[in-house]
Short mmCIF file of C-alpha atoms and ligand atoms in Angstrom, two decimals:
data_model
loop_
_atom_site.label_atom_id
_atom_site.label_comp_id
_atom_site.label_asym_id
_atom_site.label_seq_id
_atom_site.Cartn_x
_atom_site.Cartn_y
_atom_site.Cartn_z
CA MET M 3 54.31 -0.79 59.55
CA LYS M 4 51.42 -1.28 57.15
CA ARG M 5 52.00 -1.16 53.42
CA PRO M 6 49.86 1.55 51.76
CA PHE M 7 47.30 -0.91 50.29
CA GLU M 8 46.73 -2.29 53.81
CA LEU M 9 45.61 1.07 55.22
CA THR M 10 42.05 2.01 56.03
CA VAL M 11 40.62 5.11 54.36
CA LYS M 12 40.95 7.04 57.61
CA GLU M 13 44.60 6.06 58.09
CA ALA M 14 45.50 6.89 54.48
CA LEU M 15 43.80 10.31 54.68
CA GLU M 16 45.73 11.14 57.86
CA LEU M 17 49.08 10.14 56.32
CA MET M 18 48.41 12.17 53.16
CA GLU M 19 47.34 15.13 55.25
CA LYS M 20 50.65 14.97 57.17
CA GLY M 21 52.61 14.71 53.93
CA GLU M 22 53.87 11.20 54.75
CA LEU M 23 52.12 9.54 51.80
CA THR M 24 51.18 10.77 48.33
CA ALA M 25 48.13 9.79 46.33
CA LYS M 26 50.47 8.48 43.64
CA GLU M 27 52.24 6.17 46.12
CA LEU M 28 48.92 4.93 47.47
CA VAL M 29 47.36 4.28 44.06
CA THR M 30 50.56 2.62 42.82
CA SER M 31 50.66 0.37 45.88
CA CYS M 32 47.05 -0.75 45.26
CA LEU M 33 47.63 -1.28 41.54
CA ASN M 34 50.75 -3.37 42.25
CA ARG M 35 48.76 -5.38 44.74
CA VAL M 36 46.08 -5.95 42.09
CA ARG M 37 48.73 -7.11 39.62
CA ASP M 38 50.10 -9.61 42.18
CA MET M 39 46.73 -10.97 43.30
CA GLU M 40 44.56 -10.98 40.18
CA PRO M 41 45.98 -14.08 38.47
CA GLU M 42 44.67 -16.06 41.41
CA ILE M 43 41.67 -14.07 42.67
CA ASN M 44 40.05 -12.46 39.57
CA ALA M 45 38.20 -9.74 41.48
CA PHE M 46 38.31 -7.24 38.59
CA ILE M 47 36.63 -7.09 35.21
CA THR M 48 38.25 -3.78 34.25
CA ILE M 49 41.34 -2.05 35.71
CA CYS M 50 41.64 1.72 35.14
CA GLU M 51 45.38 2.09 35.62
CA ASP M 52 46.15 5.12 33.42
CA SER M 53 43.27 7.33 34.48
CA ALA M 54 43.87 6.44 38.16
CA LEU M 55 47.57 7.37 38.05
CA ARG M 56 46.80 10.58 36.16
CA LYS M 57 44.24 11.63 38.71
CA ALA M 58 46.57 10.77 41.60
CA SER M 59 49.26 13.06 40.20
CA GLN M 60 46.73 15.86 39.76
CA ILE M 61 45.63 15.52 43.37
CA ASP M 62 49.23 15.53 44.63
CA GLU M 63 49.90 18.68 42.58
CA ALA M 64 46.80 20.39 43.93
CA ARG M 65 47.74 19.45 47.48
CA LYS M 66 51.22 20.89 47.02
CA LYS M 67 49.69 24.16 45.87
CA GLY M 68 47.50 24.23 48.96
CA GLU M 69 44.23 23.92 47.05
CA ILE M 70 41.11 22.79 48.89
CA LEU M 71 40.57 19.09 48.29
CA GLY M 72 37.57 16.77 48.65
CA ARG M 73 36.87 14.62 51.68
CA LEU M 74 38.28 11.48 50.04
CA ALA M 75 41.15 13.10 48.18
CA GLY M 76 43.52 10.49 46.74
CA ILE M 77 41.69 7.40 48.03
CA PRO M 78 41.66 4.54 45.50
CA TYR M 79 38.39 2.61 45.26
CA THR M 80 36.48 0.14 43.09
CA VAL M 81 32.84 -0.25 42.07
CA LYS M 82 30.84 -3.33 41.24
CA ASP M 83 30.52 -3.51 37.48
CA VAL M 84 26.82 -2.64 37.57
CA TYR M 85 27.42 1.10 37.84
CA ASN M 86 27.61 3.17 34.69
CA THR M 87 30.96 4.88 34.24
CA GLU M 88 31.43 7.36 31.43
CA GLY M 89 33.96 6.09 28.91
CA ILE M 90 34.70 2.85 30.81
CA GLN M 91 33.10 -0.51 30.00
CA THR M 92 30.12 -1.60 32.15
CA THR M 93 29.17 -5.28 31.82
CA ALA M 94 27.00 -6.15 34.85
CA GLY M 95 28.99 -9.42 34.82
CA SER M 96 27.10 -10.55 31.70
CA LYS M 97 28.22 -11.29 28.17
CA ILE M 98 25.18 -9.41 26.87
CA LEU M 99 26.80 -6.12 27.89
CA GLU M 100 30.36 -6.95 26.88
CA GLY M 101 32.00 -3.82 25.46
CA TYR M 102 29.10 -1.56 26.46
CA ILE M 103 30.37 1.93 27.25
CA SER M 104 28.02 4.24 29.06
CA PRO M 105 27.79 7.89 27.97
CA TYR M 106 27.25 9.07 31.55
CA ASN M 107 28.25 8.41 35.17
CA ALA M 108 26.08 6.93 37.90
CA THR M 109 25.35 9.45 40.66
CA ILE M 110 27.61 7.66 43.15
CA ILE M 111 30.52 7.95 40.72
CA GLU M 112 29.85 11.69 40.39
CA LYS M 113 29.68 12.07 44.17
CA LEU M 114 32.90 10.15 44.84
CA ASP M 115 34.63 11.96 42.02
CA GLY M 116 33.42 15.24 43.52
CA GLN M 117 35.26 14.30 46.74
CA ASP M 118 38.43 13.42 44.77
CA ALA M 119 38.31 9.65 45.33
CA ILE M 120 40.09 7.70 42.57
CA LEU M 121 38.39 4.86 40.68
CA ILE M 122 40.94 2.11 40.03
CA GLY M 123 38.67 -0.56 38.60
CA LYS M 124 35.33 -2.29 38.22
CA THR M 125 34.71 -5.52 40.04
CA ASN M 126 33.37 -8.92 39.09
CA CYS M 127 29.87 -10.03 40.08
CA ASP M 128 27.16 -12.57 39.35
CA ALA M 129 25.52 -11.39 36.13
CA PHE M 130 23.00 -8.63 36.92
CA GLY M 131 23.43 -9.45 40.61
CA PHE M 132 21.84 -12.90 40.23
CA GLY M 133 23.61 -15.06 42.78
CA SER M 134 25.33 -15.49 46.13
CA SER M 135 28.75 -16.80 45.09
CA THR M 136 30.01 -14.89 42.00
CA GLU M 137 29.91 -18.22 40.14
CA ASN M 138 27.34 -16.75 37.71
CA SER M 139 29.67 -14.23 36.08
CA ALA M 140 30.51 -14.42 32.37
CA TYR M 141 34.03 -13.26 33.31
CA GLY M 142 35.08 -16.25 35.43
CA VAL M 143 34.68 -16.90 39.14
CA THR M 144 36.25 -14.72 41.83
CA ARG M 145 38.16 -16.60 44.53
CA ASN M 146 38.00 -15.86 48.25
CA PRO M 147 41.34 -14.37 49.37
CA HIS M 148 40.97 -16.19 52.74
CA ASP M 149 40.84 -19.58 50.98
CA THR M 150 41.05 -19.66 47.21
CA GLU M 151 39.16 -22.95 46.97
CA ARG M 152 36.10 -21.17 48.29
CA VAL M 153 33.65 -18.57 46.96
CA PRO M 154 33.87 -14.93 48.08
CA GLY M 155 30.08 -14.73 48.36
CA GLY M 156 27.96 -12.74 45.97
CA SER M 157 26.78 -11.16 44.02
CA SER M 158 29.29 -8.34 44.80
CA GLY M 159 32.05 -10.96 45.27
CA GLY M 160 34.68 -9.03 43.30
CA SER M 161 34.16 -6.02 45.55
CA GLY M 162 34.42 -8.16 48.70
CA ALA M 163 37.61 -9.87 47.53
CA ALA M 164 39.22 -6.62 46.31
CA VAL M 165 38.64 -4.78 49.61
CA SER M 166 39.83 -7.79 51.58
CA TYR M 167 43.15 -8.12 49.72
CA GLY M 168 43.83 -4.38 49.30
CA GLY M 169 42.82 -3.80 45.66
CA GLY M 170 41.53 -0.33 46.54
CA LEU M 171 40.66 0.86 50.04
CA PHE M 172 36.88 0.54 49.66
CA SER M 173 34.27 -0.55 47.15
CA ILE M 174 30.69 0.29 46.26
CA GLY M 175 28.53 -2.81 46.05
CA GLU M 176 24.88 -3.30 45.19
CA ASP M 177 22.43 -5.22 47.36
CA THR M 178 19.07 -6.54 46.15
CA GLY M 179 18.81 -9.40 48.64
CA GLY M 180 22.20 -9.69 50.32
CA SER M 181 24.74 -8.95 47.60
CA ILE M 182 26.70 -6.52 49.76
CA ARG M 183 26.23 -8.32 53.06
CA CYS M 184 26.99 -11.88 51.89
CA PRO M 185 30.42 -11.10 50.34
CA ALA M 186 31.21 -8.79 53.26
CA SER M 187 30.58 -11.71 55.60
CA PHE M 188 32.51 -14.27 53.50
CA CYS M 189 35.48 -11.92 52.93
CA GLY M 190 35.76 -10.59 56.50
CA ILE M 191 34.87 -6.94 55.82
CA VAL M 192 32.09 -4.47 56.70
CA GLY M 193 29.18 -4.04 54.26
CA LEU M 194 26.07 -1.88 54.52
CA LYS M 195 22.79 -2.27 52.72
CA PRO M 196 21.33 1.18 53.41
CA THR M 197 17.64 2.02 53.77
CA TYR M 198 15.92 1.89 50.37
CA GLY M 199 16.19 5.41 48.94
CA ARG M 200 19.08 6.56 51.17
CA VAL M 201 21.53 6.41 48.24
CA SER M 202 20.61 7.28 44.65
CA ARG M 203 20.25 4.38 42.22
CA PHE M 204 20.68 6.60 39.18
CA GLY M 205 23.09 4.91 36.79
CA ALA M 206 22.90 1.52 38.51
CA ILE M 207 21.89 -1.31 36.19
CA ALA M 208 18.60 -2.50 37.67
CA TYR M 209 18.01 -6.00 38.99
CA ALA M 210 14.82 -5.46 41.04
CA SER M 211 14.04 -1.77 41.18
CA SER M 212 11.99 -1.89 44.39
CA TYR M 213 14.81 -3.71 46.26
CA ASP M 214 18.08 -2.41 44.81
CA SER M 215 20.28 -0.57 47.32
CA VAL M 216 23.70 1.02 46.80
CA GLY M 217 26.16 0.76 49.68
CA PRO M 218 29.78 0.82 50.88
CA MET M 219 32.05 -2.18 51.48
CA THR M 220 35.00 -1.28 53.71
CA LYS M 221 37.73 -2.61 55.98
CA ASP M 222 36.16 -1.20 59.13
CA VAL M 223 33.09 0.52 60.54
CA TYR M 224 34.47 4.06 60.53
CA ASP M 225 35.31 3.92 56.84
CA ASN M 226 31.86 2.61 56.07
CA ALA M 227 30.19 5.51 57.87
CA LEU M 228 32.49 7.97 56.14
CA ILE M 229 31.68 6.67 52.66
CA LEU M 230 27.94 6.60 53.36
CA SER M 231 28.14 10.24 54.48
CA VAL M 232 29.52 11.07 51.04
CA ILE M 233 27.22 9.00 48.81
CA ALA M 234 23.84 9.36 50.59
CA GLY M 235 21.21 11.97 49.82
CA LYS M 236 18.44 13.20 47.55
CA ASP M 237 19.09 13.02 43.82
CA SER M 238 16.78 14.74 41.36
CA LYS M 239 17.55 11.92 38.90
CA ASP M 240 16.14 9.21 41.19
CA ALA M 241 12.57 9.83 42.29
CA THR M 242 12.85 7.14 44.98
CA SER M 243 15.80 8.82 46.70
CA SER M 244 14.94 10.26 50.10
CA PRO M 245 14.97 14.00 50.87
CA LEU M 246 15.85 13.34 54.54
CA PRO M 247 18.99 15.24 55.55
CA VAL M 248 22.24 13.26 55.60
CA PRO M 249 24.09 13.36 58.92
CA ASP M 250 27.83 12.89 59.24
CA TYR M 251 27.59 9.20 60.11
CA THR M 252 31.05 9.16 61.72
CA LEU M 253 30.08 11.47 64.59
CA GLU M 254 27.83 9.45 66.93
CA MET M 255 29.36 6.00 66.57
CA GLU M 256 31.35 6.02 69.79
CA ASN M 257 28.29 6.79 71.97
CA THR M 258 27.61 4.22 74.68
CA LEU M 259 25.25 1.30 74.13
CA LYS M 260 24.14 1.15 77.78
CA GLY M 261 20.45 0.28 78.01
CA LYS M 262 20.03 -0.40 74.31
CA ARG M 263 17.96 -3.42 73.35
CA ILE M 264 18.92 -6.12 70.85
CA GLY M 265 16.37 -8.54 69.44
CA ILE M 266 17.32 -12.10 68.53
CA VAL M 267 14.95 -13.52 65.94
CA LYS M 268 13.60 -16.82 67.19
CA GLU M 269 12.79 -18.15 63.72
CA TYR M 270 16.29 -17.46 62.38
CA MET M 271 18.46 -19.34 64.84
CA ASN M 272 16.66 -22.66 64.54
CA GLN M 273 17.10 -23.56 60.92
CA GLY M 274 20.28 -24.84 59.37
CA VAL M 275 22.77 -22.51 61.05
CA ASP M 276 26.30 -23.97 61.04
CA THR M 277 27.52 -24.67 64.59
CA GLN M 278 30.62 -22.49 64.20
CA VAL M 279 28.49 -19.60 62.92
CA LYS M 280 26.11 -20.08 65.84
CA GLN M 281 29.03 -20.07 68.28
CA ALA M 282 30.39 -16.79 66.89
CA ILE M 283 26.94 -15.19 67.13
CA ASP M 284 26.52 -16.38 70.73
CA GLN M 285 29.90 -14.85 71.59
CA ALA M 286 28.88 -11.59 69.93
CA ILE M 287 25.70 -11.53 72.01
CA GLU M 288 27.79 -11.97 75.17
CA LYS M 289 30.04 -9.12 74.08
CA PHE M 290 27.03 -6.84 73.58
CA LYS M 291 25.79 -7.77 77.06
CA GLY M 292 29.18 -6.71 78.37
CA LEU M 293 28.66 -3.36 76.65
CA GLY M 294 25.45 -2.86 78.61
CA CYS M 295 22.88 -4.08 76.09
CA GLU M 296 19.75 -5.99 76.96
CA ILE M 297 18.87 -9.01 74.87
CA ALA M 298 15.28 -9.93 74.00
CA GLU M 299 13.77 -12.69 71.91
CA VAL M 300 11.74 -11.46 68.95
CA SER M 301 9.42 -13.36 66.66
CA LEU M 302 8.99 -12.69 62.94
CA PRO M 303 6.27 -15.23 62.20
CA TYR M 304 6.17 -14.76 58.42
CA THR M 305 9.88 -15.54 58.01
CA GLU M 306 9.19 -18.92 56.41
CA TYR M 307 7.54 -17.18 53.43
CA ALA M 308 10.25 -14.55 52.99
CA ILE M 309 12.47 -16.38 50.49
CA ALA M 310 9.56 -17.33 48.25
CA ALA M 311 8.12 -13.80 48.28
CA TYR M 312 11.53 -12.19 47.76
CA TYR M 313 12.41 -14.33 44.76
CA LEU M 314 8.99 -14.09 43.11
CA ILE M 315 8.98 -10.30 43.22
CA GLY M 316 12.70 -10.08 42.46
CA ILE M 317 12.59 -12.22 39.32
CA SER M 318 9.39 -10.54 38.15
CA GLU M 319 11.03 -7.13 38.28
CA ALA M 320 14.22 -8.58 36.77
CA SER M 321 12.36 -10.09 33.81
CA SER M 322 10.89 -6.68 33.09
CA ASN M 323 14.16 -4.76 33.63
CA LEU M 324 16.13 -7.12 31.40
CA ALA M 325 13.71 -6.73 28.48
CA ARG M 326 15.84 -3.79 27.33
CA MET M 327 18.86 -6.04 26.79
CA ASP M 328 18.11 -6.77 23.14
CA GLY M 329 21.38 -6.06 21.34
CA ILE M 330 19.86 -3.02 19.65
CA ARG M 331 20.33 -0.51 22.41
CA PHE M 332 23.22 -1.99 24.42
CA GLY M 333 26.06 -4.45 23.87
CA PRO M 334 26.74 -6.92 21.05
CA ILE M 335 24.11 -8.04 18.51
CA SER M 336 23.86 -11.50 16.94
CA GLU M 337 23.15 -12.46 13.33
CA GLY M 338 19.64 -13.29 12.09
CA SER M 339 17.41 -12.93 9.01
CA ASP M 340 15.07 -10.33 10.51
CA TRP M 341 14.99 -8.14 13.62
CA GLN M 342 13.06 -10.66 15.65
CA GLU M 343 15.53 -13.44 14.95
CA ARG M 344 18.47 -11.15 15.72
CA TYR M 345 16.78 -10.13 18.94
CA MET M 346 16.15 -13.74 19.97
CA ASN M 347 19.64 -14.89 19.00
CA THR M 348 21.23 -12.02 20.92
CA ARG M 349 19.37 -12.98 24.09
CA GLY M 350 19.75 -16.71 23.52
CA GLU M 351 23.49 -16.55 22.94
CA ASN M 352 24.50 -13.92 25.49
CA PHE M 353 22.40 -14.47 28.60
CA GLY M 354 23.77 -17.13 30.97
CA ALA M 355 21.76 -19.97 32.52
CA GLU M 356 20.83 -18.09 35.70
CA GLU M 357 19.72 -15.01 33.76
CA LYS M 358 17.50 -17.17 31.53
CA ARG M 359 16.08 -19.03 34.52
CA ARG M 360 15.04 -15.76 36.17
CA ILE M 361 13.67 -14.13 33.03
CA ILE M 362 11.55 -17.18 32.22
CA LEU M 363 10.24 -17.65 35.78
CA GLY M 364 9.66 -13.91 36.23
CA THR M 365 7.75 -13.62 32.97
CA TYR M 366 5.63 -16.58 34.01
CA ALA M 367 4.88 -15.09 37.43
CA LEU M 368 3.73 -11.84 35.81
CA SER M 369 1.71 -13.38 32.99
CA GLU M 370 -2.05 -13.08 32.73
CA GLY M 371 -3.81 -15.75 34.75
CA TYR M 372 -0.79 -16.31 37.01
CA ALA M 373 -0.03 -12.81 38.26
CA ASP M 374 -2.70 -13.00 40.98
CA LYS M 375 -1.56 -16.41 42.10
CA TYR M 376 2.14 -15.56 42.25
CA TYR M 377 3.20 -11.94 41.86
CA HIS M 378 0.30 -10.30 43.71
CA LYS M 379 0.32 -12.97 46.39
CA ALA M 380 4.01 -12.30 46.96
CA GLN M 381 3.26 -8.58 47.30
CA GLN M 382 0.71 -9.41 50.02
CA VAL M 383 3.34 -11.44 51.86
CA ARG M 384 5.71 -8.50 51.48
CA ALA M 385 3.22 -6.27 53.32
CA LEU M 386 3.06 -8.83 56.15
CA LEU M 387 6.88 -9.06 56.35
CA LYS M 388 7.05 -5.30 56.62
CA ALA M 389 4.39 -5.09 59.34
CA ASP M 390 6.19 -7.87 61.26
CA MET M 391 9.50 -6.09 61.22
CA VAL M 392 8.24 -2.59 62.00
CA LYS M 393 6.41 -4.10 64.97
CA ALA M 394 9.61 -5.74 66.21
CA PHE M 395 11.24 -2.31 66.43
CA GLU M 396 8.62 -1.17 68.95
CA ASN M 397 10.42 -3.31 71.54
CA VAL M 398 14.05 -3.41 70.46
CA ASP M 399 16.55 -0.99 68.88
CA ILE M 400 18.07 -3.45 66.45
CA LEU M 401 17.90 -7.11 65.44
CA LEU M 402 20.98 -9.33 65.39
CA THR M 403 21.30 -12.38 63.12
CA PRO M 404 24.06 -14.27 61.35
CA THR M 405 24.60 -12.69 57.92
CA MET M 406 24.87 -16.10 56.28
CA PRO M 407 23.81 -19.39 57.88
CA ILE M 408 26.96 -21.17 56.67
CA LEU M 409 30.70 -20.62 56.17
CA PRO M 410 32.11 -19.67 52.74
CA PHE M 411 31.61 -22.80 50.66
CA LYS M 412 33.66 -24.52 47.93
CA PHE M 413 33.15 -23.87 44.24
CA GLY M 414 30.43 -26.04 42.75
CA GLU M 415 29.12 -27.11 46.14
CA ASN M 416 25.76 -25.39 45.65
CA SER M 417 25.75 -24.28 42.03
CA SER M 418 24.29 -27.51 40.64
CA ASP M 419 21.16 -26.96 42.73
CA PRO M 420 19.71 -23.47 42.13
CA LEU M 421 17.05 -23.86 44.80
CA LYS M 422 19.65 -24.78 47.45
CA MET M 423 21.61 -21.66 46.48
CA TRP M 424 18.50 -19.49 46.81
CA LEU M 425 17.76 -20.92 50.26
CA LEU M 426 21.16 -19.76 51.56
CA ASP M 427 19.84 -16.20 51.43
CA ALA M 428 17.33 -16.79 54.23
CA PHE M 429 18.65 -14.05 56.55
CA THR M 430 19.48 -11.40 53.98
CA VAL M 431 16.50 -11.46 51.61
CA THR M 432 13.85 -10.50 54.18
CA ILE M 433 15.44 -7.08 54.49
CA ASN M 434 15.05 -5.72 50.96
CA PRO M 435 11.27 -6.23 50.55
CA VAL M 436 10.91 -4.29 53.83
CA GLY M 437 13.44 -1.61 52.84
CA VAL M 438 15.21 -1.28 56.20
CA PRO M 439 19.02 -0.97 56.55
CA ALA M 440 21.28 -3.89 57.52
CA LEU M 441 24.98 -3.98 58.24
CA SER M 442 27.27 -7.01 58.08
CA VAL M 443 30.19 -6.86 60.51
CA PRO M 444 32.94 -9.45 61.08
CA CYS M 445 32.30 -11.25 64.39
CA GLY M 446 34.78 -14.11 64.41
CA LYS M 447 36.50 -16.85 62.49
CA SER M 448 35.95 -20.56 62.01
CA GLU M 449 38.51 -23.11 63.25
CA SER M 450 40.12 -23.07 59.81
CA GLY M 451 40.28 -19.26 59.76
CA LEU M 452 37.26 -18.48 57.55
CA PRO M 453 35.52 -15.17 58.30
CA ILE M 454 32.09 -15.09 59.98
CA GLY M 455 29.78 -12.08 59.80
CA MET M 456 26.84 -10.93 61.86
CA GLN M 457 23.98 -8.85 60.53
CA LEU M 458 22.64 -5.85 62.45
CA ILE M 459 19.20 -4.77 61.22
CA GLY M 460 17.63 -1.42 62.13
CA ASN M 461 14.42 0.45 61.43
CA HIS M 462 14.14 2.69 58.37
CA PHE M 463 16.88 5.38 58.29
CA SER M 464 18.60 4.12 61.45
CA GLU M 465 22.06 3.81 59.85
CA GLU M 466 23.59 5.98 62.56
CA LEU M 467 22.40 3.57 65.23
CA LEU M 468 23.72 0.55 63.31
CA TYR M 469 27.15 2.15 63.11
CA GLN M 470 27.03 2.87 66.83
CA PHE M 471 26.41 -0.80 67.63
CA ALA M 472 29.00 -1.96 65.13
CA ARG M 473 31.72 0.48 66.19
CA ASN M 474 31.32 -0.32 69.89
CA PHE M 475 31.50 -4.02 69.06
CA GLU M 476 34.56 -3.59 66.85
CA LYS M 477 36.35 -1.67 69.59
CA ALA M 478 35.49 -4.25 72.23
N1 LIG U 12 21.50 -13.85 46.17
C1 LIG U 12 20.37 -13.00 45.97
C2 LIG U 12 19.80 -13.20 44.60
O1 LIG U 12 20.37 -13.91 43.85
C3 LIG U 12 20.73 -11.55 46.20
C4 LIG U 12 21.41 -10.92 45.06
C5 LIG U 12 21.59 -9.43 45.22
O2 LIG U 12 21.48 -8.87 46.30
N2 LIG U 12 21.87 -8.78 44.10
O3 LIG U 12 18.81 -12.64 44.27
#
């Protein structure tokens, strides 16, 4: 029999409904698990033990009285520490926000709270989402529960590790160029980057505002669809959120895949894909054939420019978004003889190396005389990437790629070479400039037992279809 922290959201809800498990027992089981695992893994920046236990007792009381409860009543969860939480510290993984306490909740927190889910902690991440390994956090690295000598992926690595070891039953990550999908792949869980605008960004600390997407990280496909059904939708506080109606994403996922078409991107499979990753993807393709899918080769000719365009636009937006981190409005402030010196010292002392690298490069790319050459050029490439991808969906229902070209790597293996680290994002970063949804699903293991993930990419607002592919695959 599974211990409570090992349950999926669906299983836990069923047990609580039948009166075989209380919210208090479930939350306590997760918190104990966190206590056991954290000395080694370090997935959390903040643990909310008291408030979580209090809320669990309230929910158990309400259930006893027969009150109507929310859809996620009693389910313990975590959020990446880039979401504002009223009264609880929000650091974005950076020293420059240490001790910052937001006066309001992000919309996703309000929505989950409204369905009686229980926040048990805030997870570690690369500072401001800058990274693919969670090595760029000011709060120490997070270790991969599958092999603690290796990274959990990033930037939502704390969320990936926590879900994988049972520190909460699901997490909310943030994905600007792969930060949900990469740790989902490296930690052996399911992670969705939804269509841009599907989930409100209100209260999320911005990395690149035109890319940032809020999405669920879960143990299986059903849970992922369930959480998206709760957090998606129009929000008057985020003008980029979509007014399209939100379906119940759990309803159509068992429908047959017979006759559906999957595109394999020619340009992706050639370059630098680890042989074990390639093998797992080939096996997944065979499995989809067995489920009645047709496979077609697809070409995305501008792929080779995707990383450059993604990073140029991303760091440009980041340099602008991070201008507000000046010590005056948020977080700690350094000494200095006048305001300008205090401002410079605050930024100099509290931003890490990767944050500085991106602010300096982004400011350069936006500066007069260079903006046309870099920033605007990258925007033109972005338009081509988008046209490429939308065209691909005229012939196929989804695209299938590896999520990451390589297996989870060892600490320090790529961190001394920032460019090498950026190049690892080849398959995930093309998605955000285009704004389509992409789901990372476990599709196998390496010889040494490391998780491998595949990425399913759909057209705008095709999340339901992605879940259908993923659920059928998971079942098979
Ligand atoms: N690794 C990518 C980057 O550093 C993606 C990060 C993200 O999605 N937040 O930009």
